[in-house]
PDB file of C-alpha atoms in Angstrom:
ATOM      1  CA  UNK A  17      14.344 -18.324  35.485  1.00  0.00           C
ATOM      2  CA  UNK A  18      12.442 -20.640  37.839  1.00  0.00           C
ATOM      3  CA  UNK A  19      10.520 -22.912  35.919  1.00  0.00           C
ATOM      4  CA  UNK A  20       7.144 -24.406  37.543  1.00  0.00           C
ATOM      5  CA  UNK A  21       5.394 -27.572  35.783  1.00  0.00           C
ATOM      6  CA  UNK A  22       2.314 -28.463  37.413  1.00  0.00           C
ATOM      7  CA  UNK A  23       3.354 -29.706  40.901  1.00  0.00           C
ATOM      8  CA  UNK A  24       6.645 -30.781  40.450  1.00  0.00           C
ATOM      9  CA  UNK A  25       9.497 -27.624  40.718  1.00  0.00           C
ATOM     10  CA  UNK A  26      12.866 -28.150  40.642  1.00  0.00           C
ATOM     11  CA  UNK A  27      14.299 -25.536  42.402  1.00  0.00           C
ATOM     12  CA  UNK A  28      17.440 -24.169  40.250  1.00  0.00           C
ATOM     13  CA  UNK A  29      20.508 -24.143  42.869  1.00  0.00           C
ATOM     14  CA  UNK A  30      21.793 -26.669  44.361  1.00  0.00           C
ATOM     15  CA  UNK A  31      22.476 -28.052  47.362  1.00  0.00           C
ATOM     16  CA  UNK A  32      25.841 -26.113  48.566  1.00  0.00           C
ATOM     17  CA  UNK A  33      25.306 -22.807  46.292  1.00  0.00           C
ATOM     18  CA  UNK A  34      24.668 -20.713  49.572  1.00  0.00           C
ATOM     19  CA  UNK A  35      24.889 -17.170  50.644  1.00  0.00           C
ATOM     20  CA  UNK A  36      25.449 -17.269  54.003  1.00  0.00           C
ATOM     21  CA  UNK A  37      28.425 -15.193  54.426  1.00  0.00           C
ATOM     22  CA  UNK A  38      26.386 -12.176  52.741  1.00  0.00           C
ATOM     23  CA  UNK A  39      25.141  -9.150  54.116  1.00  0.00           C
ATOM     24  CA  UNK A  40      22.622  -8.022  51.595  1.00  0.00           C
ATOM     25  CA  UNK A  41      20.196  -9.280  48.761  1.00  0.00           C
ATOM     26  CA  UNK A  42      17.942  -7.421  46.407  1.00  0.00           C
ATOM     27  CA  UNK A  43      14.463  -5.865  48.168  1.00  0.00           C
ATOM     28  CA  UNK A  44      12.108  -5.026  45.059  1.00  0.00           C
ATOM     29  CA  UNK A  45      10.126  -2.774  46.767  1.00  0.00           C
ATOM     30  CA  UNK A  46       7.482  -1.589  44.013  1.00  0.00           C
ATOM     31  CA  UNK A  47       6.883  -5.945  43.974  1.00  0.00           C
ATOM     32  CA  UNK A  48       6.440  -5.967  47.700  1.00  0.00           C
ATOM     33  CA  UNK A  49       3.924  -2.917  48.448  1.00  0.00           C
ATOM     34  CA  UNK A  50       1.729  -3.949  45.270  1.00  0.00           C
ATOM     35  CA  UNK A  51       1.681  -7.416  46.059  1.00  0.00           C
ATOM     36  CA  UNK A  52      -1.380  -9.470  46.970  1.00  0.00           C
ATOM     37  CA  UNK A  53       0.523 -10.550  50.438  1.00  0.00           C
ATOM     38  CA  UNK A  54       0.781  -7.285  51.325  1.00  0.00           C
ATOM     39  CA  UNK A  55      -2.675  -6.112  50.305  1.00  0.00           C
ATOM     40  CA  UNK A  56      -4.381  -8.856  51.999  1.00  0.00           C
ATOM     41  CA  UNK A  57      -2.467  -8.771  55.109  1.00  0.00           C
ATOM     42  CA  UNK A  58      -3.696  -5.411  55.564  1.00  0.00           C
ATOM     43  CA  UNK A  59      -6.964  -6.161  54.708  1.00  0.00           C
ATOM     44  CA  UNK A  60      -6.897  -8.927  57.117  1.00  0.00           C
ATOM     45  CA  UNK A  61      -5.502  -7.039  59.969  1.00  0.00           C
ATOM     46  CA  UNK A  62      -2.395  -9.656  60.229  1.00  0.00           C
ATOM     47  CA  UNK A  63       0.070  -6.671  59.641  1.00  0.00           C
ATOM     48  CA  UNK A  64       2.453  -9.102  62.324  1.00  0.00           C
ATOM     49  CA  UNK A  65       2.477 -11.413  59.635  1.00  0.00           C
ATOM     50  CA  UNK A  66       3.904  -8.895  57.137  1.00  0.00           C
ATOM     51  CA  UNK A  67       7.391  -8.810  60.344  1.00  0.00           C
ATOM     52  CA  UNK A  68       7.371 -12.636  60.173  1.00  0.00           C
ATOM     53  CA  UNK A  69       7.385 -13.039  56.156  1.00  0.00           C
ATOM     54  CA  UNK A  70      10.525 -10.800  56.238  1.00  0.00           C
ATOM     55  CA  UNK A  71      12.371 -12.238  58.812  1.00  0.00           C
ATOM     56  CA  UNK A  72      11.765 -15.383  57.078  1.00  0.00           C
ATOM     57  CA  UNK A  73      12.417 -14.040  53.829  1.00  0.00           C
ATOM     58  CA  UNK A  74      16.057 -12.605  55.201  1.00  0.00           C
ATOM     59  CA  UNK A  75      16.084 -16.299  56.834  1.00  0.00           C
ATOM     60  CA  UNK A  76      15.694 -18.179  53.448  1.00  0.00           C
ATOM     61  CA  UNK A  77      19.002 -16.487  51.610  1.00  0.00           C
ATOM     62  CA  UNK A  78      21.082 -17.952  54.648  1.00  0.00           C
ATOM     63  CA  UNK A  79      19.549 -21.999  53.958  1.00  0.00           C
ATOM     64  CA  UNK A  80      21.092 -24.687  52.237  1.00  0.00           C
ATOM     65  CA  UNK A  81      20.261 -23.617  48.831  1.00  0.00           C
ATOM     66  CA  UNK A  82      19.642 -20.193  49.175  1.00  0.00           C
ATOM     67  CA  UNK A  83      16.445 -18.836  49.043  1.00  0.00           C
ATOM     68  CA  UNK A  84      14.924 -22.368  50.197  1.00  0.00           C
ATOM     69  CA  UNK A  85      13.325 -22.785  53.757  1.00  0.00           C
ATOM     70  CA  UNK A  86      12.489 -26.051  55.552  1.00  0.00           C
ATOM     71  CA  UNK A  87       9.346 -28.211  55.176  1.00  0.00           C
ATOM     72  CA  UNK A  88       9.225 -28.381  59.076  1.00  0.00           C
ATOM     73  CA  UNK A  89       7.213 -26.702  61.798  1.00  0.00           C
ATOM     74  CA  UNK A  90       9.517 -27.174  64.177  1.00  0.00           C
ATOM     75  CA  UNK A  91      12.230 -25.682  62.742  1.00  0.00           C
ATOM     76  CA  UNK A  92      10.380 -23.136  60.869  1.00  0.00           C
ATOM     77  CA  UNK A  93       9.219 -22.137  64.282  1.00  0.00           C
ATOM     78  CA  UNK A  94      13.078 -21.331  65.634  1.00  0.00           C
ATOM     79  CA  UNK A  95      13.949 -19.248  61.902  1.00  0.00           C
ATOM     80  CA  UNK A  96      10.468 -17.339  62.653  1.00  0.00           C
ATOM     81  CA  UNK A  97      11.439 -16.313  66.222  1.00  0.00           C
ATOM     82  CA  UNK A  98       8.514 -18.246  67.486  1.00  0.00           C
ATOM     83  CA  UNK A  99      10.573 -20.986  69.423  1.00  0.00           C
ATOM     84  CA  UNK A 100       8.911 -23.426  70.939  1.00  0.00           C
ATOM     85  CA  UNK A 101       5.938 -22.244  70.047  1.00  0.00           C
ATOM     86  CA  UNK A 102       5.194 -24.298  67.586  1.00  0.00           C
ATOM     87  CA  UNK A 103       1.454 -23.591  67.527  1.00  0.00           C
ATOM     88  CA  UNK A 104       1.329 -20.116  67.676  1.00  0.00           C
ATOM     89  CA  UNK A 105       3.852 -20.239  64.280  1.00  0.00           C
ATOM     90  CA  UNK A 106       1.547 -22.855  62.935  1.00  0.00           C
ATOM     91  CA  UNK A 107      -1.581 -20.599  63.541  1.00  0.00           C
ATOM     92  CA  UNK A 108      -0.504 -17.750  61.239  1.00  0.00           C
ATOM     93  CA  UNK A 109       1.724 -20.451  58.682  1.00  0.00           C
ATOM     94  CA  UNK A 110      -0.803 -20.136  56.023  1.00  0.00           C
ATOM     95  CA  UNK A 111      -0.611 -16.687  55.764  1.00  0.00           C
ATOM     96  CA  UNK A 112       3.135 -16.280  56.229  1.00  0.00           C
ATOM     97  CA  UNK A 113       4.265 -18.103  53.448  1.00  0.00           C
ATOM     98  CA  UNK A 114       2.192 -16.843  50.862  1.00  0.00           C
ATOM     99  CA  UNK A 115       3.690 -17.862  46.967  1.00  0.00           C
ATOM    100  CA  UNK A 116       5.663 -20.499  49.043  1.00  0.00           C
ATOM    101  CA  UNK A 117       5.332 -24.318  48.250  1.00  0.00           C
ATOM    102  CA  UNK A 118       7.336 -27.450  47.870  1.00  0.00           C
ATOM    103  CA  UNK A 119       9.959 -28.012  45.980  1.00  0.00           C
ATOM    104  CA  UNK A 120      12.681 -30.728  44.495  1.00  0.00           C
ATOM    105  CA  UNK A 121      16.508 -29.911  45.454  1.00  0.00           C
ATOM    106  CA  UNK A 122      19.809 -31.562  43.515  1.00  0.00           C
ATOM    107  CA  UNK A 123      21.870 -33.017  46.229  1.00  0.00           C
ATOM    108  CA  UNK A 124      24.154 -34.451  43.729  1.00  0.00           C
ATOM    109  CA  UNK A 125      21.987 -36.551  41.787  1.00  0.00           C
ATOM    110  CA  UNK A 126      19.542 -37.409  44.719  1.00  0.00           C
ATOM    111  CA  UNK A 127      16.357 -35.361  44.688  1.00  0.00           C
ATOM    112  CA  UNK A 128      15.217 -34.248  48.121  1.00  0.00           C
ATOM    113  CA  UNK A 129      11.576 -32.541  48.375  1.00  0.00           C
ATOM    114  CA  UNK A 130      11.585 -31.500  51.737  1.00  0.00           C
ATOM    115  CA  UNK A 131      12.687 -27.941  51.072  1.00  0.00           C
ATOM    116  CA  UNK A 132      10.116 -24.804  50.592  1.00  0.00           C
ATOM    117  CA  UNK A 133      10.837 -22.142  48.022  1.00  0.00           C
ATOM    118  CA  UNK A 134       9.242 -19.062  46.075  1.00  0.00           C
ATOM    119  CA  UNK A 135      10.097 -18.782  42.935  1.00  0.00           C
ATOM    120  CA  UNK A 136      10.820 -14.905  43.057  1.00  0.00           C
ATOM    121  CA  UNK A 137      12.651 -15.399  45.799  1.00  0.00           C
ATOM    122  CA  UNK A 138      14.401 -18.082  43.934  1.00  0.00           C
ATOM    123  CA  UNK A 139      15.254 -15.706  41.028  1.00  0.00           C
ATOM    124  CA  UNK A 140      16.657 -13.040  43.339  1.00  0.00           C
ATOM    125  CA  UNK A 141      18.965 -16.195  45.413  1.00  0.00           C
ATOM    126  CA  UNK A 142      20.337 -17.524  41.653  1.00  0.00           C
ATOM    127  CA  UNK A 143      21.299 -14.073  40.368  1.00  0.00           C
ATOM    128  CA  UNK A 144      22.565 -13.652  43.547  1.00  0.00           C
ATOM    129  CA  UNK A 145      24.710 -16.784  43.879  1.00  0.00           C
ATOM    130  CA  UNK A 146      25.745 -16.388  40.433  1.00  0.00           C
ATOM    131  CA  UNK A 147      27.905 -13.018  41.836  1.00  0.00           C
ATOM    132  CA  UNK A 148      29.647 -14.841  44.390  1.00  0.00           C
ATOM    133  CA  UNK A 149      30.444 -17.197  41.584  1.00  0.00           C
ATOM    134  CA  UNK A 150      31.600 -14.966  39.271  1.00  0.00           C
ATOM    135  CA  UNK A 151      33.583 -13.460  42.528  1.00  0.00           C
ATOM    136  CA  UNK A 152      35.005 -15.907  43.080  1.00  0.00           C
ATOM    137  CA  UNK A 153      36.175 -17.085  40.054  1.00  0.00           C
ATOM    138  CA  UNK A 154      37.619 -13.545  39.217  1.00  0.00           C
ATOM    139  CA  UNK A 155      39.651 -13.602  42.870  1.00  0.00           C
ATOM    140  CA  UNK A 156      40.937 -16.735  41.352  1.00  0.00           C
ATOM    141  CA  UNK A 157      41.958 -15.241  38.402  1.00  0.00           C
ATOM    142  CA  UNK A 158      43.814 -12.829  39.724  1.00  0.00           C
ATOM    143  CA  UNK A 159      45.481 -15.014  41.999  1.00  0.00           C
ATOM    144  CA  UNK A 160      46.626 -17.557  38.906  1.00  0.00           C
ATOM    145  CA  UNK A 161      47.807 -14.000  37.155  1.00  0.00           C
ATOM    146  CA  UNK A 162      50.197 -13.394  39.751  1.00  0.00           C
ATOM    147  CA  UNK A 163      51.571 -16.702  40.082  1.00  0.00           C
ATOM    148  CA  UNK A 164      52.025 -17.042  36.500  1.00  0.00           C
ATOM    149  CA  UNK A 165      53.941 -13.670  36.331  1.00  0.00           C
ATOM    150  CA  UNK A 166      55.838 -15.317  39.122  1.00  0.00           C
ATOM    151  CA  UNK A 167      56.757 -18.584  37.250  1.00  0.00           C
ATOM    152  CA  UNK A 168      58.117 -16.577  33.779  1.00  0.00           C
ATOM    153  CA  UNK A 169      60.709 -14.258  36.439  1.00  0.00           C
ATOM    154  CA  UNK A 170      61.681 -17.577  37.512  1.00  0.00           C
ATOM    155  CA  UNK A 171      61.810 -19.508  34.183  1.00  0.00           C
ATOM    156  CA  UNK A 172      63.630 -16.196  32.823  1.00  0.00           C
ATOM    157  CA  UNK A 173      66.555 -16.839  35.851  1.00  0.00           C
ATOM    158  CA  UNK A 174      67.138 -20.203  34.742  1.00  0.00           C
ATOM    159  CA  UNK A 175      69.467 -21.107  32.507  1.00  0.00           C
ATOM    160  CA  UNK A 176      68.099 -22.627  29.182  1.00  0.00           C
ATOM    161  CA  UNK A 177      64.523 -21.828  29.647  1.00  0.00           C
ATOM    162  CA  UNK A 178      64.197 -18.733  28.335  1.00  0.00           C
ATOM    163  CA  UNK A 179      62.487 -20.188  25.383  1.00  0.00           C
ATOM    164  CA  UNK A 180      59.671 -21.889  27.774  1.00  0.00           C
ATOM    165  CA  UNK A 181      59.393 -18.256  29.695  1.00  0.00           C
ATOM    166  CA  UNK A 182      58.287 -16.542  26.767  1.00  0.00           C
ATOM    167  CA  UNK A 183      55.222 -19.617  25.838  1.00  0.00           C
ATOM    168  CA  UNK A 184      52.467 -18.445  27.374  1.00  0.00           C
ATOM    169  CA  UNK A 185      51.104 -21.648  27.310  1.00  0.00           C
ATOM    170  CA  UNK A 186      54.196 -23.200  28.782  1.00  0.00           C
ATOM    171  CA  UNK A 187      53.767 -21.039  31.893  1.00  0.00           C
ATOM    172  CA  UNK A 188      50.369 -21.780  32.464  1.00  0.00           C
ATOM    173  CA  UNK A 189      50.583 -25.370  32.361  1.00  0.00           C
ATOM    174  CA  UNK A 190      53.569 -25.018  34.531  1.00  0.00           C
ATOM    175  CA  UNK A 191      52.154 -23.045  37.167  1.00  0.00           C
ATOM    176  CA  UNK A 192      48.845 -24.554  37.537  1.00  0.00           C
ATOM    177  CA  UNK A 193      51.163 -27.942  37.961  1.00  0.00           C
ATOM    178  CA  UNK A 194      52.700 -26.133  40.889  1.00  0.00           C
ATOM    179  CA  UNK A 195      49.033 -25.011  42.139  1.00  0.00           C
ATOM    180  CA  UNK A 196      47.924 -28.471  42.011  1.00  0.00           C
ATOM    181  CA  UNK A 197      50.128 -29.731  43.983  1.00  0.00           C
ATOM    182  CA  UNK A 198      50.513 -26.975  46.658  1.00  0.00           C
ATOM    183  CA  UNK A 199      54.239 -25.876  46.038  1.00  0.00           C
ATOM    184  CA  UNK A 200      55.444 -22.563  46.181  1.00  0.00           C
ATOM    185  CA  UNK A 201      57.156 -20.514  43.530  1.00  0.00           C
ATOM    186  CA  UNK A 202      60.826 -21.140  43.852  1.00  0.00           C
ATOM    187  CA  UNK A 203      63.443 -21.809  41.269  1.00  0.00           C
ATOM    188  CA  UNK A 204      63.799 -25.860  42.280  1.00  0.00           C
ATOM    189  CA  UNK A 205      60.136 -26.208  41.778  1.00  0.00           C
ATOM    190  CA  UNK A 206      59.940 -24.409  38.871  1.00  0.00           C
ATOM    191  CA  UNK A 207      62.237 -26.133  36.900  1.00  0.00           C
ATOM    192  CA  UNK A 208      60.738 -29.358  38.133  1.00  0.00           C
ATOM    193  CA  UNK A 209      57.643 -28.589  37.379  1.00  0.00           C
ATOM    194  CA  UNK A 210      59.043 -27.428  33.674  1.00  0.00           C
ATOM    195  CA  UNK A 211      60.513 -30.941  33.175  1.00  0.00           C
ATOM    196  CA  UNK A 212      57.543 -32.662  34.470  1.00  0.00           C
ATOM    197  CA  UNK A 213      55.008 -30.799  32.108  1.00  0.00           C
ATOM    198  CA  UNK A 214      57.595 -31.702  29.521  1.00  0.00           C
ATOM    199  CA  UNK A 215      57.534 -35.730  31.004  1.00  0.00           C
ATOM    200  CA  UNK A 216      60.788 -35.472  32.705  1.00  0.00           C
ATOM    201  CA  UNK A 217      61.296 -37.054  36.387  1.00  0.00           C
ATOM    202  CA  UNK A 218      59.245 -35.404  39.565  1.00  0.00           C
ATOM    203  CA  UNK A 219      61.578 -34.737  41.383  1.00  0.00           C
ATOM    204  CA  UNK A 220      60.623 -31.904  43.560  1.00  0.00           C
ATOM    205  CA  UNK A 221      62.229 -29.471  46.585  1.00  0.00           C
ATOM    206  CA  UNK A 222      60.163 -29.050  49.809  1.00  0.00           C
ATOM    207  CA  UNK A 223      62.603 -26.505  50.963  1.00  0.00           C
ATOM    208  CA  UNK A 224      64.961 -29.215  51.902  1.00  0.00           C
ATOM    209  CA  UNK A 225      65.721 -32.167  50.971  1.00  0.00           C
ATOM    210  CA  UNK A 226      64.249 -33.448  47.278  1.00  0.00           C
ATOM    211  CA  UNK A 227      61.983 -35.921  47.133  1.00  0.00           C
ATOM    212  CA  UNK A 228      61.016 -38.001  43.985  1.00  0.00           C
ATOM    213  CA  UNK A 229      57.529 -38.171  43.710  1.00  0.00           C
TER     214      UNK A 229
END
């Protein structure tokens, strides 16, 4: 949950948790047609502001964090589809960005404060970056699943380590060893990679030659 203390909001991704590469993002629609935005647009006859918020709202989820637009006119112009005209955006601004305001991003310890969010906007971006997280993290899984399966046929082939085949832990440690270091899943770099988890030499095959690391 976003959580907003007086004027000071720290927005809760990141710098770098982005969605760029996605297509779609949740639309509440109940929130949007009873919301005050909405209802005083209409009131207000600025129903062309209603076409700018949600290009800028489908804008926002492809920034640097998600869900976050710039504190700039100028380029707030270009994600609007104003262009250069910067006073014609900055005419209807106030009204655009309705529940939008400043807030404080993590850059890695650095705070920066020249990013706008909206912080239910901001809950939609973090469930939604939390996905591609958990995505991700599962294609990893799965990768590190079949490389492990990998590394037991191989330990299983080689003579004496039928013992270290059958330790689960033994082939984990092995093959992330092997992951770590980029090599693939052969039988010379298995068994080095057996005797360097156990503390013997690294002495590891390319494909060619060895070479002692």
């Amino acid at each position: 949950m976003t959580d907003l203390v007086g004027d000071f909001w720290q927005y809760p991704l990141r710098e770098g948790d982005t969605l760029a590469s996605h297509e779609w993002v949740e639309l509440h629609i109940h929130k949007l047609l009873t919301s005050r935005f909405l209802a005083y647009a209409l009131r207000e006859d600025r129903r062309a502001d209603i076409g700018t918020a949600l290009i800028l709202w489908s804008e926002c989820y492809r920034q640097d964090p998600a869900g976050t637009l710039p504190d700039d006119d100028v380029e707030l112009a270009q994600l609007a589809r104003f262009g250069a005209d910067v006073e014609g955006w900055q005419a209807v601004r106030e009204g655009v960005l309705h529940g939008w305001r400043q807030c404080h991003v993590d850059t890695g310890g650095v705070m920066r404060s020249d990013r706008l969010g909206h912080p239910f906007i901001a809950e939609i971006a973090e469930r939604a970056v939390k996905r591609k997280k958990g995505r991700a993290q599962g294609r990893e899984e799965a990768r590190l699943a079949v490389m492990r399966s990998r590394v037991k046929s191989k330990l299983k082939g080689i003579a004496g380590m039928t013992r270290i085949a059958n330790s689960a832990h033994a082939v984990d440690a092995i093959t992330r060893w092997l992951d770590a270091h980029g090599l693939f899943v052969n039988e010379d770099n298995v068994r080095v990679a057996a005797d360097t988890v156990a503390g013997g030499p690294r002495v590891v095959a390319m494909g060619g030659d060895a070479e002692t690391r």
